Short mmCIF file of C-alpha atoms in Angstrom, two decimals:
data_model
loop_
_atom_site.label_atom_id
_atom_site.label_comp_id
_atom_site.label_asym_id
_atom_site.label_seq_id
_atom_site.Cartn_x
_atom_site.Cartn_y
_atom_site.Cartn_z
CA UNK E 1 0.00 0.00 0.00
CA UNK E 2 0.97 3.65 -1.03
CA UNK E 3 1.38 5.51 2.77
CA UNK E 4 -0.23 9.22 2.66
CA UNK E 5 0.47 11.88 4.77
CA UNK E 6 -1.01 12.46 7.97
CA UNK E 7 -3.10 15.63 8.41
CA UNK E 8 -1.27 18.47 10.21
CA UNK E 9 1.45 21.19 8.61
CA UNK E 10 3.44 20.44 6.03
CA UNK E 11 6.61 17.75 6.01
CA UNK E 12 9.79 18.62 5.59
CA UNK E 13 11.78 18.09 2.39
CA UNK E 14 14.14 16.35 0.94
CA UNK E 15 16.79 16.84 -0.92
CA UNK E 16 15.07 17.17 -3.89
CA UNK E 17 12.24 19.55 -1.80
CA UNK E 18 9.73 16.63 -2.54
CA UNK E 19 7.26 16.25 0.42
CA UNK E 20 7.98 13.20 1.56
CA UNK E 21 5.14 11.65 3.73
CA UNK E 22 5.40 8.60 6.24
CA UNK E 23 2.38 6.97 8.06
CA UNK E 24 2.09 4.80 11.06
CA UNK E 25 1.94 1.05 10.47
CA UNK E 26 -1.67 0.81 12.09
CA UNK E 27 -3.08 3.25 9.87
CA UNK E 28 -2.34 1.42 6.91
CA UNK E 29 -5.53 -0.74 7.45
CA UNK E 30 -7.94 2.31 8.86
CA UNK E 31 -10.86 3.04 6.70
CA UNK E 32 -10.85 5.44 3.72
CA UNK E 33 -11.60 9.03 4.75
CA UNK E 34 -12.59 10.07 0.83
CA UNK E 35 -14.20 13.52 1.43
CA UNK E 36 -17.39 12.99 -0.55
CA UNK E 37 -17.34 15.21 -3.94
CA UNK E 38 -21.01 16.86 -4.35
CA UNK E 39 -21.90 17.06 -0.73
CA UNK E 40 -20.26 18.86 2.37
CA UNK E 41 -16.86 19.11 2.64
CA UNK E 42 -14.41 21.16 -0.04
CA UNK E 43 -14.24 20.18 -3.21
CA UNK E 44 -10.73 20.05 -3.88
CA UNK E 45 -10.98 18.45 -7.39
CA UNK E 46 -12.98 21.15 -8.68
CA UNK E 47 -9.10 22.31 -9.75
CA UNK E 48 -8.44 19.54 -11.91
CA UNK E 49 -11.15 20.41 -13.72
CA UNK E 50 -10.35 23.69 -14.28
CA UNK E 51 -6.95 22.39 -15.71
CA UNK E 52 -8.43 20.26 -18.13
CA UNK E 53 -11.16 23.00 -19.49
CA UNK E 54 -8.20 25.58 -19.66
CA UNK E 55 -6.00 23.13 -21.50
CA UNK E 56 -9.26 22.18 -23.58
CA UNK E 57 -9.59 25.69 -24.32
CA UNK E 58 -6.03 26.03 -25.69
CA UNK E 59 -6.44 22.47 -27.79
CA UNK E 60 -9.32 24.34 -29.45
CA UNK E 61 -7.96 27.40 -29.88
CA UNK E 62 -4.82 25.90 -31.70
CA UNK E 63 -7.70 23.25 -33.60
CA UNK E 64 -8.98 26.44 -35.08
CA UNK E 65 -5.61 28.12 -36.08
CA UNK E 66 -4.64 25.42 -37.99
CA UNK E 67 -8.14 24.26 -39.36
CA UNK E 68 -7.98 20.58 -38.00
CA UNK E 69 -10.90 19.09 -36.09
CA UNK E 70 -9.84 17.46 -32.55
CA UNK E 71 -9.37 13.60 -33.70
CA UNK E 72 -9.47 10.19 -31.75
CA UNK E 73 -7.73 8.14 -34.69
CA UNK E 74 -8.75 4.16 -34.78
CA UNK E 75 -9.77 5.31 -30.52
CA UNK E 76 -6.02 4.93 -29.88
CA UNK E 77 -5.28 8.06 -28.38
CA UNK E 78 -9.19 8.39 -26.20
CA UNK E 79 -11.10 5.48 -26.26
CA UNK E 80 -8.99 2.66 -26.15
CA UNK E 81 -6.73 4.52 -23.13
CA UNK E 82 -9.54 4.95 -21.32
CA UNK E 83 -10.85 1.39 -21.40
CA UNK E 84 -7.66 0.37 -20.80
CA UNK E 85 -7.73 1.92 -17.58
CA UNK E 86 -10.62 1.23 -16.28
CA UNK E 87 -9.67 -2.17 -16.78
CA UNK E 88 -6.39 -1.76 -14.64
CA UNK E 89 -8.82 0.23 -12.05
CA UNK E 90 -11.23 -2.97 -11.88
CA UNK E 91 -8.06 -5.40 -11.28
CA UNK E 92 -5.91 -3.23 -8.99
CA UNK E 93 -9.04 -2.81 -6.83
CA UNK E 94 -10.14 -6.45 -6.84
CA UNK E 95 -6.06 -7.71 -5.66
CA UNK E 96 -5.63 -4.54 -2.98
CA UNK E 97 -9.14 -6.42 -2.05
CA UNK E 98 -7.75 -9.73 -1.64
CA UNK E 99 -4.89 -8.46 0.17
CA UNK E 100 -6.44 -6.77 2.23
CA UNK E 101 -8.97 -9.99 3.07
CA UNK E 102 -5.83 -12.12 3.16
CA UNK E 103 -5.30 -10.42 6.72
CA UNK E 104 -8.27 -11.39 8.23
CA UNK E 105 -8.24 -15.20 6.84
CA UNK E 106 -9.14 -14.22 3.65
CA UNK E 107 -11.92 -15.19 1.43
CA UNK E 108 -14.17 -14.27 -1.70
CA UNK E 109 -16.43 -12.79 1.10
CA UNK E 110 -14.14 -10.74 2.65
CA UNK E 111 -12.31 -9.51 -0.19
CA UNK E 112 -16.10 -8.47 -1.46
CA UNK E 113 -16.44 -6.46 2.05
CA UNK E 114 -13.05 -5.56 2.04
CA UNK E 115 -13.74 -3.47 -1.53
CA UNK E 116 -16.88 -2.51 -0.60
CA UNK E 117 -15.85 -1.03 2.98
CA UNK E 118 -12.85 0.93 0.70
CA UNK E 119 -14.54 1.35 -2.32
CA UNK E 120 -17.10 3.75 -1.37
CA UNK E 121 -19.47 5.40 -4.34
CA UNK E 122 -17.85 8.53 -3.93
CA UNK E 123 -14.40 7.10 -4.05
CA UNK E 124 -15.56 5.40 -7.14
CA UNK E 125 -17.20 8.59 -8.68
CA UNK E 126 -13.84 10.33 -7.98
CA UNK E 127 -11.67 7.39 -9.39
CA UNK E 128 -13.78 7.40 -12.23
CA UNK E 129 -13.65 10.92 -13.35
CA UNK E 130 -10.47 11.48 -12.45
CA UNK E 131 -9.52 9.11 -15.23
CA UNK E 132 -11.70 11.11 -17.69
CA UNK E 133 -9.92 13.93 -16.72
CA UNK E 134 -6.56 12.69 -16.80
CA UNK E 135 -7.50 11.68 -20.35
CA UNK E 136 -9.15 14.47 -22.28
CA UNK E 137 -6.17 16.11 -21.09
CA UNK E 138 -4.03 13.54 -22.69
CA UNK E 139 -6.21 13.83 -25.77
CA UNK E 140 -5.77 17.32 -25.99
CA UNK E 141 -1.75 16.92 -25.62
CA UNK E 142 -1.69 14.21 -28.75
CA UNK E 143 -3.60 16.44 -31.02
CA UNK E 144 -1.14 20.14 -29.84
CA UNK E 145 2.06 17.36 -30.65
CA UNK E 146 0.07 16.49 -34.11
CA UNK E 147 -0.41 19.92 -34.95
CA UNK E 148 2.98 21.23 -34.40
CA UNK E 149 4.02 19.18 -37.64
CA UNK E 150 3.00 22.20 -39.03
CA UNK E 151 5.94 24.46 -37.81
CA UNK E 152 9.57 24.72 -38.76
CA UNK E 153 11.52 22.38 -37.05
CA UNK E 154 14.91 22.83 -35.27
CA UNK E 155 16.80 19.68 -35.45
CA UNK E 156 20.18 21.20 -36.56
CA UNK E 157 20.20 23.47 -33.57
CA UNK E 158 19.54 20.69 -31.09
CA UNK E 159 22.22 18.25 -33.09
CA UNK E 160 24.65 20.73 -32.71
CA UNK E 161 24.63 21.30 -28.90
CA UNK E 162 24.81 17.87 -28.52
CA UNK E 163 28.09 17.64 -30.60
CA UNK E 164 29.13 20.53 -28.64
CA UNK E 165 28.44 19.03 -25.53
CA UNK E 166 30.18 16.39 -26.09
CA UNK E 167 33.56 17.76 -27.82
CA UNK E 168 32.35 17.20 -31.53
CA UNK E 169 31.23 13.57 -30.78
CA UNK E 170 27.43 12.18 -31.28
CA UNK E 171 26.50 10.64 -27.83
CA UNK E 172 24.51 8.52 -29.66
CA UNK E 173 27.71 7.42 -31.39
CA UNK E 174 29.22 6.88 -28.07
CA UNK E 175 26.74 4.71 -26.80
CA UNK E 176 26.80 2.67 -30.05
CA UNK E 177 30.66 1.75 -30.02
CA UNK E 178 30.07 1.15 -25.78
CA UNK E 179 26.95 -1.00 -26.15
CA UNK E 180 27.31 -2.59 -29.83
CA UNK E 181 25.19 -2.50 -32.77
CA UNK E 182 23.86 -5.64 -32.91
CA UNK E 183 22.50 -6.74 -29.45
CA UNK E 184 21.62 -3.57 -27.69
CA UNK E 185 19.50 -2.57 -30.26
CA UNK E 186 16.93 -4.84 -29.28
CA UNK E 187 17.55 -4.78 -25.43
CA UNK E 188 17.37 -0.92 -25.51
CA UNK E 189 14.23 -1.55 -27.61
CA UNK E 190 12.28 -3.21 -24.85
CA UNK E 191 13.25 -0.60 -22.43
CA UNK E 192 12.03 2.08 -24.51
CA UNK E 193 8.68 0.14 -25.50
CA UNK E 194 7.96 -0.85 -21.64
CA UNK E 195 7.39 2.66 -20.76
CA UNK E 196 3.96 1.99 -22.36
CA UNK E 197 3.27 -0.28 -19.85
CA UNK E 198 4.52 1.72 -17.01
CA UNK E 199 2.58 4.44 -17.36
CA UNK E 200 -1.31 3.37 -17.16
CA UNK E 201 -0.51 0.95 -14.37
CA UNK E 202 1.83 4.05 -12.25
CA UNK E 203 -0.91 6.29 -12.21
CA UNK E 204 -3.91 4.01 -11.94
CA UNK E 205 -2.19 2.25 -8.94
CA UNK E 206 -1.59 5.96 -7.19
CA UNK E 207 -5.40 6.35 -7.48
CA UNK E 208 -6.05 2.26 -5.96
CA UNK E 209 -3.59 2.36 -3.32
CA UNK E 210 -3.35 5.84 -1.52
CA UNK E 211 -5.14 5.41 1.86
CA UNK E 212 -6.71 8.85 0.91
CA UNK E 213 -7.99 9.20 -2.87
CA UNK E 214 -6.94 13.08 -2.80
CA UNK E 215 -3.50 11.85 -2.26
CA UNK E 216 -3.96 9.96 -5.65
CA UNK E 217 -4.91 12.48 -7.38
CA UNK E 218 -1.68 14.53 -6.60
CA UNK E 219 -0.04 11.56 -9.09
CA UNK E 220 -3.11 11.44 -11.23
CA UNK E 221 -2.91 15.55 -11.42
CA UNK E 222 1.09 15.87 -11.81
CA UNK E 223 0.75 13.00 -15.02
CA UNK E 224 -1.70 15.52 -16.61
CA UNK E 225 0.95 18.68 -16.21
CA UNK E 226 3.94 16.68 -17.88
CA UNK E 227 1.65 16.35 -20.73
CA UNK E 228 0.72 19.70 -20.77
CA UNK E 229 4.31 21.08 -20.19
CA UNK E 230 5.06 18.67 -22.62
CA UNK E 231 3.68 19.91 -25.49
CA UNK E 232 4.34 23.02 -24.59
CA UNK E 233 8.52 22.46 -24.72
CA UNK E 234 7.70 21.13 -28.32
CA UNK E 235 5.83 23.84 -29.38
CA UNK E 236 9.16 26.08 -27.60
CA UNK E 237 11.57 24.17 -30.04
CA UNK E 238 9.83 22.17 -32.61
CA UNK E 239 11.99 19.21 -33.23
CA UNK E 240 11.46 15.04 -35.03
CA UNK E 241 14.50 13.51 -33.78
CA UNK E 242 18.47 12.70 -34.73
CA UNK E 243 17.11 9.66 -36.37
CA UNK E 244 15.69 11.84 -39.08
CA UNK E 245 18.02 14.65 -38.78
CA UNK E 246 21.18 12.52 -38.79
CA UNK E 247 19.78 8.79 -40.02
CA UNK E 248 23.50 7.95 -41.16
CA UNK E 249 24.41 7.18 -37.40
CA UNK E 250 21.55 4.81 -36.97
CA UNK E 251 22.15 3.15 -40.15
CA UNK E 252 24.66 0.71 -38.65
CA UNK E 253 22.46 -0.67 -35.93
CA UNK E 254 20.13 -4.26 -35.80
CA UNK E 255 16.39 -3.48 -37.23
CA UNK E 256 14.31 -3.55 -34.71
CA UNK E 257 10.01 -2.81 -33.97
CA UNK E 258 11.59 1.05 -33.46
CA UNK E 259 12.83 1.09 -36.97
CA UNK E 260 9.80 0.49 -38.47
CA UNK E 261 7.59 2.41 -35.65
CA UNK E 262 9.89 5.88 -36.85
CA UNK E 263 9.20 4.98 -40.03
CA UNK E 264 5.50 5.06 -39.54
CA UNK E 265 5.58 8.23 -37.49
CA UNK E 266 7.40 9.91 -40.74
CA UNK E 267 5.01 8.60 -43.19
CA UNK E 268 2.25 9.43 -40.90
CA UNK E 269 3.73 13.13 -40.42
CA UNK E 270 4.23 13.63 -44.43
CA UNK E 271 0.31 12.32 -44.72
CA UNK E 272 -0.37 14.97 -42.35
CA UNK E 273 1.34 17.68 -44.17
CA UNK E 274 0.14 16.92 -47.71
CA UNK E 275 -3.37 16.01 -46.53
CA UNK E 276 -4.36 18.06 -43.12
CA UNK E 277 -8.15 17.14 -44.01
CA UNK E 278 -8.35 14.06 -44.21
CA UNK E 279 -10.16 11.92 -41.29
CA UNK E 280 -7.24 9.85 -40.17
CA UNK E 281 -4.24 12.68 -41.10
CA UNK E 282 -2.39 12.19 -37.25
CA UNK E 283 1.64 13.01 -36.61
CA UNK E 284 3.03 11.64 -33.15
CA UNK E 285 6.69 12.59 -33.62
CA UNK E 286 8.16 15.48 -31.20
CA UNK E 287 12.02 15.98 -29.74
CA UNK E 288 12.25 18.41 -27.15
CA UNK E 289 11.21 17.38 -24.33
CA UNK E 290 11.65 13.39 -24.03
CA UNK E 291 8.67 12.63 -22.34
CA UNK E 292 9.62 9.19 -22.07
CA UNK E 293 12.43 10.53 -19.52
CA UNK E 294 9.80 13.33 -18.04
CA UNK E 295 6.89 10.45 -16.79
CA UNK E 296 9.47 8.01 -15.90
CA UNK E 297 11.01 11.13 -13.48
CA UNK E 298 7.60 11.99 -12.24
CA UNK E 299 6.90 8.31 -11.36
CA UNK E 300 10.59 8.24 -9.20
CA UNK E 301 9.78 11.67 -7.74
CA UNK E 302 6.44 10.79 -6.92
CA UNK E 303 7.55 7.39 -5.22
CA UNK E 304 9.47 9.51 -3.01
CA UNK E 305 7.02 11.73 -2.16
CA UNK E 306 4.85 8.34 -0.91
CA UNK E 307 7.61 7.66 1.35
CA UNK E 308 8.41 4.27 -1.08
CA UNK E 309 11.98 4.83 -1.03
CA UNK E 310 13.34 1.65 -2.23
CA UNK E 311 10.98 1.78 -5.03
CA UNK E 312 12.37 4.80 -5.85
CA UNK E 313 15.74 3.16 -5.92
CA UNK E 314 14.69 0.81 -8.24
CA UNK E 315 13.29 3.45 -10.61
CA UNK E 316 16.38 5.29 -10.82
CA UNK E 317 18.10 2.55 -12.61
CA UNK E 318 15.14 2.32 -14.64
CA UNK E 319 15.01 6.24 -15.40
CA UNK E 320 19.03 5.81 -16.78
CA UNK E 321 17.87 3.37 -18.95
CA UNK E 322 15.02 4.77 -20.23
CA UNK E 323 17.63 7.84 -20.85
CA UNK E 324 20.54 6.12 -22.82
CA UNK E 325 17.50 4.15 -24.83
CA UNK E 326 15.88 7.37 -26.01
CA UNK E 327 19.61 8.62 -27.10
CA UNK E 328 20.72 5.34 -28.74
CA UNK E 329 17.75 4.93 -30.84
CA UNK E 330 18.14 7.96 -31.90
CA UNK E 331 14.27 9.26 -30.97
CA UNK E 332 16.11 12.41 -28.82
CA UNK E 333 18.75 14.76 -28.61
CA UNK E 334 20.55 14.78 -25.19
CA UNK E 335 18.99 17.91 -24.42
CA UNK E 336 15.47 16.36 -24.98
CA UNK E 337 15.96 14.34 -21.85
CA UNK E 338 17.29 17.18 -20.18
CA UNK E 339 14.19 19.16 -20.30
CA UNK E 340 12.13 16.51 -19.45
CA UNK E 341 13.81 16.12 -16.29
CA UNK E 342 12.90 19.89 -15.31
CA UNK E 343 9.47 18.91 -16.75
CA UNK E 344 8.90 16.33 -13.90
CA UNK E 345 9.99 18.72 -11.35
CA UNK E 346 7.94 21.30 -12.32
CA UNK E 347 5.23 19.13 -13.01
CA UNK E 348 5.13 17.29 -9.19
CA UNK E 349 4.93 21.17 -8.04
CA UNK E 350 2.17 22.20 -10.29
CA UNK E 351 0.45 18.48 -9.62
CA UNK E 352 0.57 19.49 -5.74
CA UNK E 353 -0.59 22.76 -6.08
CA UNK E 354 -3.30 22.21 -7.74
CA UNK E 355 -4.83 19.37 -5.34
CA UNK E 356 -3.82 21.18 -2.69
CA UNK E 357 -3.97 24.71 -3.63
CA UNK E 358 -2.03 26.95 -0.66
CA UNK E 359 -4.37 28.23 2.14
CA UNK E 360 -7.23 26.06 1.26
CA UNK E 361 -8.29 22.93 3.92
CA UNK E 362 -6.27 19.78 3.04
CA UNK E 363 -8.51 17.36 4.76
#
């Protein structure tokens, strides 16, 4: 179980000025205290909705400059994310059920009472739309990174700081004559292509696990700011990648699923461009900022900030990977992961802010 933090002032930071929270061992089984939503009590949520119809407002805006219609292509970027996690939600809840059971000699009956006790119908109604939330914001980010095919892009500039950077050398070079070109292509493959699956379980479990659901939503909230600050750092330096911009250094390396996903994401860019229209016309390629690097971040910042400090530990390793994958394969510039490192910072701020907006109650 994900600890929360007790009520009372604030605790003190760390190092990295994360509020990290600690709870006694006893309260790990007390009962949900889920302020209910649309009765008494504040409605601290009502700011995560404000987020999303502010960033709705900008999608729209931005739909209308460019004369493209928000699109859900195939449901890949709405509907089928959104099943998907409900499905996680329905799983998650039924093992922390069993668990849970398992204390008290467990059975199918207790685990029912168990989620039922925990799983109150405003903690569900808050789960729920808090998932909706998180994505029509995430909607709204994959349509701004479509429509930014439309601007000049700034590969050179990026390629060239990261020759500078590293005394005329490509770092992805580097890492190609360290690691090989034949195996590490695939291993740094399935590094890169896990971060799929990290991501809809990290946030899902925040919302399943956290004694308090509020405390969920401070993951659930900070996930929807990297995407927003996201697309925001590729609309600051629109960028595709060093695989397009310098393909020669790639050329060397074992085909792999990435190969022939970057090809798609060009083809599906040029389609784009010569046919804006058209129903299905969706780009998914931007640079600067790796997000890849900026979630990963927020997950390790935010396991800190749940007092899960050997998880965190864990995820560090993970985050490096993640980092010399997005380099090798040639999908960012070194400064890319950069900036989505100060994205995941900024975004746990922003994410706690706006749950817990200063001078409001936090109960």
């Amino acid at each position: 179980m994900i600890p929360g933090p007790q009520p009372g002032p604030p605790c003190a930071r760390t190092e990295l000025e994360i509020e990290v929270v600690t709870i006694a061992p006893q309260a790990a089984s007390a009962p949900d205290t889920t302020v209910r939503p649309w009765s008494a009590g504040p409605r601290w949520w009502i700011w995560t909705w404000v987020l999303v119809i502010v960033f709705g407002a900008v999608a729209l805006w931005r739909s209308h400059q460019v004369d493209v219609p928000l699109r859900d292509p195939d449901g890949r970027v709405f509907m089928s994310r959104i099943a998907l996690s409900l499905g996680i939600l329905v799983v998650l809840i039924v093992l922390d059920g069993a668990v849970r059971a398992r204390r008290r000699e467990g059975s199918v009956r207790r685990t029912w009472a168990a989620i039922r006790s925990r799983w109150t119908p405003d903690r569900v109604l808050l789960a729920v739309t808090g998932l909706l939330a998180y994505h029509l914001v995430y909607s709204f980010y994959r349509n701004l990174k479509s429509w930014n095919a439309f601007r000049a892009q700034h590969d050179d500039a990026l390629l060239d700081t990261d020759r500078w950077l590293f005394f005329g050398h490509s770092p992805a070079v580097l890492l190609h004559d360290l690691f090989g070109r034949d195996v590490a292509p695939h291993v740094f493959r399935a590094i890169y292509e896990s971060f799929s699956i990290m991501v809809p379980i990290s946030f899902v479990a925040a919302l399943v696990l956290a004694p308090r659901i509020r405390e969920g939503y401070v993951f659930l909230t900070s996930a929807m700011w990297v995407w927003i600050l996201g697309v925001g750092s590729y609309y600051l330096i629109p960028a595709i990648g060093p695989f397009d911009s310098a393909p020669d250094e790639f050329a060397g390396l074992d085909r792999t699923s990435v190969t022939a996903t970057q090809a798609k994401y060009m083809a599906e860019r040029a389609e784009l461009l010569l046919h804006p229209g058209a129903a299905d016309s969706f780009a998914s390629i931007g640079a600067f900022a790796s997000l890849h690097t900026g979630f990963t971040f927020l997950v390790l910042l935010m396991l800190r900030y749940y007092g899960l400090r050997r998880a965190a530990n864990v995820m560090v390793v993970y985050l490096v990977a993640v980092m010399v994958s997005t380099i090798y394969l040639g999908w960012h510039f070194v400064l890319d992961d950069v900036a989505g490192l100060a994205i995941a910072w900024a975004a746990v701020r922003l994410g706690r802010l706006t749950v817990y907006p200063p001078g409001r109650s936090v109960a």
